Amino acid sequence: MLSESFEVFDDRFRRYVGGNVHLEKLYTGCRWAEGPAYFAAGRYLVWSDIPNDRIMRWDETDGSVSVFRAPALHTNGHTIDREGRMISCEHRGRCVSRTEHDGSRTVLVSHYQGKRLNSPNDAVVKSDGTIWFTDPSYGIDGEYEGDAAPSEIGACHVYRFDPAKNELTAVATDFEKPNGLAFTPDESLLYVADTGATHRPDGARHIRRFRVSADGKSLSGGEKFAECAIGLFDGFRLDVHGNIWTSTGAGVDCYDPDGTLIGRVRVPEVVANVCFGGPKRNRLFICGTTSLYAVYVNTQGALRPKA
């Protein structure tokens, strides 16, 4: 028997969850928890508390929670590059930054064609070292999660940034509000969420799927992969089998690569983002509005292919 933490919609989900496993609350006290990233070498997790303008840190060795950085320029999504450095999407900084090994901050990219970015939201690092990120307007829409300002670009795009060449390219320009994104384990496909429904009642609330070109520099396709039935898709991650574990208003929904909703991790708060971590990469960390949760699953988070 599965615990009350899981809901099965398709029998394929049963192989990924255990019978004596329960959702755990690791911390509470945030206003809007977002952007988790797990550092395997230090066995700790960082995540953003955007309205409180701080980055939090949970230590796996003793369960303690501390403030990693404050003020934090209203950072949102975080990820880790190939050298183990933290890549951050900054709302107030309106840039993508990198935290170096010595703790210093480097702004990687802040402008597109001479105009300031809106408010980078989420990012992933590809095996070739390029950074792919989304740039909706949430951080400039008001004062709660950034600084209110007009969009200089006048649109919300998905970008590819090459740090080696200092080159920024818009790879998808037909989104309302691009949000979470992730590659398949072999990096042949890129999934991107669109949360345009935050600004229009009939706006987008789906995940789209793109094919990555052979040279890894551009996208094609972009068909709708899944529509969110409860709330909105926000951040998500893939496991080694290509399943998508995505935030929704009901918890974390799990989609098979064929687009079927196969199961759900029930969470008592609206979920913003997730990531895999732990020594075996089989622990799903969940940012749920005011709290940080975690649950063990019978799969592992996908790793980047070796370059």
Short mmCIF file of C-alpha atoms in Angstrom, two decimals:
data_model
loop_
_atom_site.label_atom_id
_atom_site.label_comp_id
_atom_site.label_asym_id
_atom_site.label_seq_id
_atom_site.Cartn_x
_atom_site.Cartn_y
_atom_site.Cartn_z
CA MET A 1 0.00 0.00 0.00
CA LEU A 2 1.24 3.44 -0.89
CA SER A 3 1.22 6.17 1.72
CA GLU A 4 -1.14 9.12 1.55
CA SER A 5 1.76 11.16 0.14
CA PHE A 6 1.24 9.65 -3.32
CA GLU A 7 -1.61 9.47 -5.78
CA VAL A 8 -1.51 6.99 -8.67
CA PHE A 9 -3.17 7.78 -12.00
CA ASP A 10 -1.36 5.14 -14.06
CA ASP A 11 0.23 1.90 -12.83
CA ARG A 12 3.55 2.96 -14.36
CA PHE A 13 3.92 5.38 -11.43
CA ARG A 14 4.06 2.58 -8.84
CA ARG A 15 7.61 1.60 -9.78
CA TYR A 16 8.85 5.07 -8.82
CA VAL A 17 7.38 5.29 -5.29
CA GLY A 18 7.70 3.23 -2.12
CA GLY A 19 5.02 1.94 0.22
CA ASN A 20 6.49 3.21 3.48
CA VAL A 21 7.59 6.63 2.27
CA HIS A 22 6.10 9.93 3.40
CA LEU A 23 6.48 13.58 2.50
CA GLU A 24 8.63 15.42 5.06
CA LYS A 25 8.58 19.12 5.94
CA LEU A 26 12.16 20.28 6.43
CA TYR A 27 11.56 23.99 7.06
CA THR A 28 8.81 26.60 7.09
CA GLY A 29 8.85 30.38 7.34
CA CYS A 30 9.19 31.59 3.74
CA ARG A 31 6.88 33.86 1.78
CA TRP A 32 7.49 32.26 -1.63
CA ALA A 33 10.03 29.44 -1.73
CA GLU A 34 11.65 28.87 -5.13
CA GLY A 35 14.69 27.69 -7.09
CA PRO A 36 16.20 24.74 -5.13
CA ALA A 37 19.69 23.49 -6.01
CA TYR A 38 21.58 20.67 -4.31
CA PHE A 39 25.35 20.79 -3.77
CA ALA A 40 26.53 17.18 -3.54
CA ALA A 41 30.07 18.00 -2.37
CA GLY A 42 28.80 19.90 0.66
CA ARG A 43 25.60 17.91 1.17
CA TYR A 44 23.46 21.01 1.38
CA LEU A 45 20.60 22.59 -0.52
CA VAL A 46 20.01 26.25 -1.30
CA TRP A 47 16.74 27.84 -2.30
CA SER A 48 15.26 31.31 -2.74
CA ASP A 49 12.74 33.08 -0.52
CA ILE A 50 12.03 35.74 -3.12
CA PRO A 51 9.83 38.32 -1.32
CA ASN A 52 12.07 38.16 1.76
CA ASP A 53 15.09 38.78 -0.51
CA ARG A 54 17.20 35.97 0.83
CA ILE A 55 18.74 32.65 -0.19
CA MET A 56 18.31 29.89 2.36
CA ARG A 57 20.55 26.90 3.09
CA TRP A 58 19.51 23.49 4.44
CA ASP A 59 22.30 21.23 5.73
CA GLU A 60 21.71 17.54 5.06
CA THR A 61 24.19 16.45 7.73
CA ASP A 62 22.23 17.87 10.67
CA GLY A 63 18.99 19.33 9.27
CA SER A 64 19.89 22.87 10.23
CA VAL A 65 18.67 25.86 8.21
CA SER A 66 20.48 29.16 7.88
CA VAL A 67 20.49 32.23 5.66
CA PHE A 68 22.97 31.67 2.85
CA ARG A 69 22.77 35.25 1.52
CA ALA A 70 20.75 38.36 2.32
CA PRO A 71 20.03 40.66 0.66
CA ALA A 72 20.06 38.47 -2.43
CA LEU A 73 18.78 40.73 -5.23
CA HIS A 74 15.48 38.80 -5.18
CA THR A 75 17.03 35.71 -6.76
CA ASN A 76 14.67 33.09 -8.16
CA GLY A 77 16.01 29.95 -9.84
CA HIS A 78 19.41 28.40 -9.14
CA THR A 79 21.41 25.67 -10.79
CA ILE A 80 24.98 24.39 -10.70
CA ASP A 81 27.49 24.62 -13.52
CA ARG A 82 30.06 22.01 -14.57
CA GLU A 83 32.64 23.45 -12.14
CA GLY A 84 30.31 23.31 -9.13
CA ARG A 85 29.52 27.03 -9.04
CA MET A 86 26.05 28.39 -8.38
CA ILE A 87 24.22 30.01 -11.30
CA SER A 88 21.42 32.33 -10.17
CA CYS A 89 18.55 34.14 -11.86
CA GLU A 90 18.16 37.57 -10.28
CA HIS A 91 14.90 39.50 -10.37
CA ARG A 92 16.23 42.74 -8.92
CA GLY A 93 19.61 42.39 -10.58
CA ARG A 94 17.82 41.63 -13.88
CA CYS A 95 20.64 39.29 -14.78
CA VAL A 96 22.06 35.80 -14.56
CA SER A 97 24.93 35.69 -12.09
CA ARG A 98 27.50 33.16 -10.87
CA THR A 99 28.76 32.66 -7.34
CA GLU A 100 32.46 31.82 -7.56
CA HIS A 101 34.27 29.30 -5.39
CA ASP A 102 35.52 32.14 -3.19
CA GLY A 103 31.96 33.42 -2.66
CA SER A 104 32.23 36.46 -4.92
CA ARG A 105 29.45 37.28 -7.40
CA THR A 106 29.99 37.63 -11.14
CA VAL A 107 27.31 39.03 -13.46
CA LEU A 108 27.30 36.79 -16.52
CA VAL A 109 24.63 38.42 -18.69
CA SER A 110 22.26 41.34 -18.12
CA HIS A 111 21.38 42.72 -21.58
CA TYR A 112 19.99 41.49 -24.88
CA GLN A 113 20.72 43.62 -27.95
CA GLY A 114 21.61 46.54 -25.69
CA LYS A 115 18.42 46.33 -23.59
CA ARG A 116 18.12 45.15 -19.99
CA LEU A 117 16.66 41.71 -19.41
CA ASN A 118 13.28 41.58 -17.68
CA SER A 119 13.87 39.32 -14.66
CA PRO A 120 15.54 35.96 -15.32
CA ASN A 121 13.50 33.21 -13.71
CA ASP A 122 14.97 29.72 -14.11
CA ALA A 123 18.13 28.27 -15.65
CA VAL A 124 19.78 25.00 -16.64
CA VAL A 125 23.37 24.34 -17.66
CA LYS A 126 23.95 22.09 -20.67
CA SER A 127 26.88 19.67 -20.90
CA ASP A 128 28.75 22.08 -23.21
CA GLY A 129 28.72 24.73 -20.46
CA THR A 130 26.06 26.95 -22.04
CA ILE A 131 23.36 28.38 -19.79
CA TRP A 132 19.74 28.26 -20.96
CA PHE A 133 17.32 30.49 -19.08
CA THR A 134 13.85 32.02 -19.17
CA ASP A 135 13.10 35.73 -18.82
CA PRO A 136 9.47 36.53 -17.94
CA SER A 137 8.43 39.82 -16.36
CA TYR A 138 7.53 38.74 -12.82
CA GLY A 139 10.39 40.60 -11.15
CA ILE A 140 9.50 43.91 -12.81
CA ASP A 141 5.70 43.60 -12.57
CA GLY A 142 5.67 44.98 -9.01
CA GLU A 143 7.70 45.59 -5.87
CA TYR A 144 6.97 42.28 -4.12
CA GLU A 145 9.54 40.13 -5.95
CA GLY A 146 11.84 42.77 -7.42
CA ASP A 147 11.69 46.39 -8.61
CA ALA A 148 8.75 47.55 -10.70
CA ALA A 149 9.90 48.77 -14.12
CA PRO A 150 8.82 48.71 -17.77
CA SER A 151 10.21 45.97 -19.98
CA GLU A 152 12.95 47.33 -22.21
CA ILE A 153 12.81 44.31 -24.50
CA GLY A 154 9.02 44.35 -24.69
CA ALA A 155 8.74 40.56 -24.77
CA CYS A 156 9.58 37.45 -22.74
CA HIS A 157 12.03 35.01 -24.32
CA VAL A 158 14.01 31.83 -23.71
CA TYR A 159 17.76 32.39 -24.08
CA ARG A 160 20.98 30.48 -24.60
CA PHE A 161 24.10 32.09 -23.14
CA ASP A 162 27.60 30.93 -24.04
CA PRO A 163 29.99 32.09 -21.27
CA ALA A 164 33.06 31.14 -23.34
CA LYS A 165 32.05 33.53 -26.14
CA ASN A 166 29.99 35.97 -24.03
CA GLU A 167 27.22 35.39 -26.57
CA LEU A 168 23.48 35.59 -25.85
CA THR A 169 20.91 34.19 -28.29
CA ALA A 170 17.12 34.17 -28.07
CA VAL A 171 16.16 30.57 -28.89
CA ALA A 172 12.37 30.85 -28.40
CA THR A 173 10.46 34.11 -28.80
CA ASP A 174 6.78 33.05 -28.90
CA PHE A 175 6.09 32.65 -25.18
CA GLU A 176 3.78 34.64 -22.94
CA LYS A 177 5.65 34.00 -19.68
CA PRO A 178 8.39 31.36 -20.07
CA ASN A 179 9.13 29.79 -16.71
CA GLY A 180 10.66 26.44 -15.71
CA LEU A 181 12.82 24.50 -18.14
CA ALA A 182 14.82 21.26 -18.30
CA PHE A 183 16.59 19.03 -20.82
CA THR A 184 15.98 15.34 -21.33
CA PRO A 185 18.82 13.12 -20.05
CA ASP A 186 20.41 12.98 -23.53
CA GLU A 187 19.80 16.73 -24.11
CA SER A 188 17.97 16.05 -27.37
CA LEU A 189 14.80 17.77 -26.11
CA LEU A 190 14.12 20.86 -24.03
CA TYR A 191 10.90 21.31 -22.06
CA VAL A 192 9.75 24.84 -21.16
CA ALA A 193 6.73 25.88 -19.09
CA ASP A 194 4.56 28.87 -20.07
CA THR A 195 2.63 30.53 -17.23
CA GLY A 196 0.88 33.26 -19.19
CA ALA A 197 -2.30 32.57 -17.19
CA THR A 198 -0.84 34.67 -14.38
CA HIS A 199 -1.60 37.71 -16.56
CA ARG A 200 -4.59 36.57 -18.64
CA PRO A 201 -7.48 34.33 -17.50
CA ASP A 202 -7.19 32.36 -20.75
CA GLY A 203 -3.40 32.56 -20.89
CA ALA A 204 -0.98 29.68 -21.23
CA ARG A 205 -0.71 27.05 -18.50
CA HIS A 206 1.27 24.33 -20.23
CA ILE A 207 4.67 22.78 -20.90
CA ARG A 208 6.05 22.82 -24.43
CA ARG A 209 8.60 20.45 -25.95
CA PHE A 210 11.38 21.51 -28.32
CA ARG A 211 13.94 19.52 -30.29
CA VAL A 212 17.54 20.68 -29.81
CA SER A 213 19.56 21.04 -33.01
CA ALA A 214 22.51 18.73 -33.69
CA ASP A 215 24.97 21.52 -32.89
CA GLY A 216 23.16 22.26 -29.62
CA LYS A 217 22.59 25.93 -30.44
CA SER A 218 18.97 26.24 -31.54
CA LEU A 219 15.48 24.79 -31.09
CA SER A 220 12.71 23.56 -33.36
CA GLY A 221 9.19 22.31 -32.78
CA GLY A 222 7.68 23.64 -29.58
CA GLU A 223 4.45 21.65 -29.49
CA LYS A 224 2.36 21.51 -26.33
CA PHE A 225 3.43 18.58 -24.15
CA ALA A 226 1.01 18.85 -21.22
CA GLU A 227 -1.72 21.18 -19.92
CA CYS A 228 -1.89 21.93 -16.19
CA ALA A 229 -5.29 21.06 -14.70
CA ILE A 230 -4.72 22.48 -11.21
CA GLY A 231 -2.87 25.77 -10.88
CA LEU A 232 0.17 26.26 -13.07
CA PHE A 233 3.31 24.38 -14.02
CA ASP A 234 6.32 26.30 -12.71
CA GLY A 235 9.71 24.67 -12.15
CA PHE A 236 10.42 21.00 -12.90
CA ARG A 237 13.16 18.41 -13.26
CA LEU A 238 13.59 15.12 -15.12
CA ASP A 239 14.68 11.76 -13.78
CA VAL A 240 16.97 9.23 -15.47
CA HIS A 241 13.97 7.61 -17.20
CA GLY A 242 12.89 10.88 -18.77
CA ASN A 243 9.87 11.39 -16.51
CA ILE A 244 9.00 15.02 -15.75
CA TRP A 245 8.45 15.88 -12.06
CA THR A 246 6.73 19.24 -12.15
CA SER A 247 5.27 21.74 -9.72
CA THR A 248 1.50 22.35 -9.79
CA GLY A 249 -1.20 23.76 -7.54
CA ALA A 250 -1.87 20.25 -6.18
CA GLY A 251 1.68 19.14 -5.49
CA VAL A 252 4.28 17.56 -7.77
CA ASP A 253 2.86 15.85 -10.85
CA CYS A 254 4.83 13.14 -12.65
CA TYR A 255 4.50 12.84 -16.44
CA ASP A 256 5.73 9.95 -18.54
CA PRO A 257 7.75 11.01 -21.63
CA ASP A 258 4.69 10.16 -23.74
CA GLY A 259 2.77 13.00 -22.04
CA THR A 260 0.63 10.87 -19.70
CA LEU A 261 0.10 12.13 -16.15
CA ILE A 262 0.98 8.98 -14.20
CA GLY A 263 1.11 10.14 -10.59
CA ARG A 264 1.35 12.87 -8.00
CA VAL A 265 3.22 13.71 -4.82
CA ARG A 266 0.62 15.38 -2.64
CA VAL A 267 1.85 18.60 -1.04
CA PRO A 268 -0.34 20.78 1.23
CA GLU A 269 0.87 24.01 -0.40
CA VAL A 270 1.21 25.34 -3.93
CA VAL A 271 4.52 24.08 -5.33
CA ALA A 272 6.89 26.40 -7.19
CA ASN A 273 9.91 24.24 -7.99
CA VAL A 274 11.73 20.98 -7.31
CA CYS A 275 15.14 19.35 -7.64
CA PHE A 276 16.70 15.96 -7.01
CA GLY A 277 19.45 15.55 -4.44
CA GLY A 278 20.94 13.43 -1.71
CA PRO A 279 23.90 11.03 -2.04
CA LYS A 280 21.91 8.81 -4.43
CA ARG A 281 20.01 11.64 -6.20
CA ASN A 282 16.79 9.85 -5.18
CA ARG A 283 15.41 12.51 -2.86
CA LEU A 284 13.04 15.03 -4.39
CA PHE A 285 13.27 18.45 -2.72
CA ILE A 286 10.15 20.57 -3.08
CA CYS A 287 9.66 24.31 -2.63
CA GLY A 288 6.04 24.74 -1.55
CA THR A 289 5.10 28.38 -0.94
CA THR A 290 6.11 28.84 2.73
CA SER A 291 8.02 25.60 3.20
CA LEU A 292 10.73 23.24 2.03
CA TYR A 293 9.65 19.60 1.70
CA ALA A 294 11.36 16.38 0.62
CA VAL A 295 10.34 12.86 -0.34
CA TYR A 296 12.31 9.79 -1.37
CA VAL A 297 11.41 8.27 -4.74
CA ASN A 298 12.46 5.07 -6.51
CA THR A 299 14.32 6.85 -9.30
CA GLN A 300 17.20 9.29 -9.64
CA GLY A 301 17.58 12.78 -11.00
CA ALA A 302 19.05 12.94 -14.48
CA LEU A 303 22.71 13.91 -14.78
CA ARG A 304 24.21 16.00 -17.57
CA PRO A 305 25.94 13.91 -20.24
CA LYS A 306 29.70 14.25 -20.27
CA ALA A 307 30.83 16.89 -22.73
#
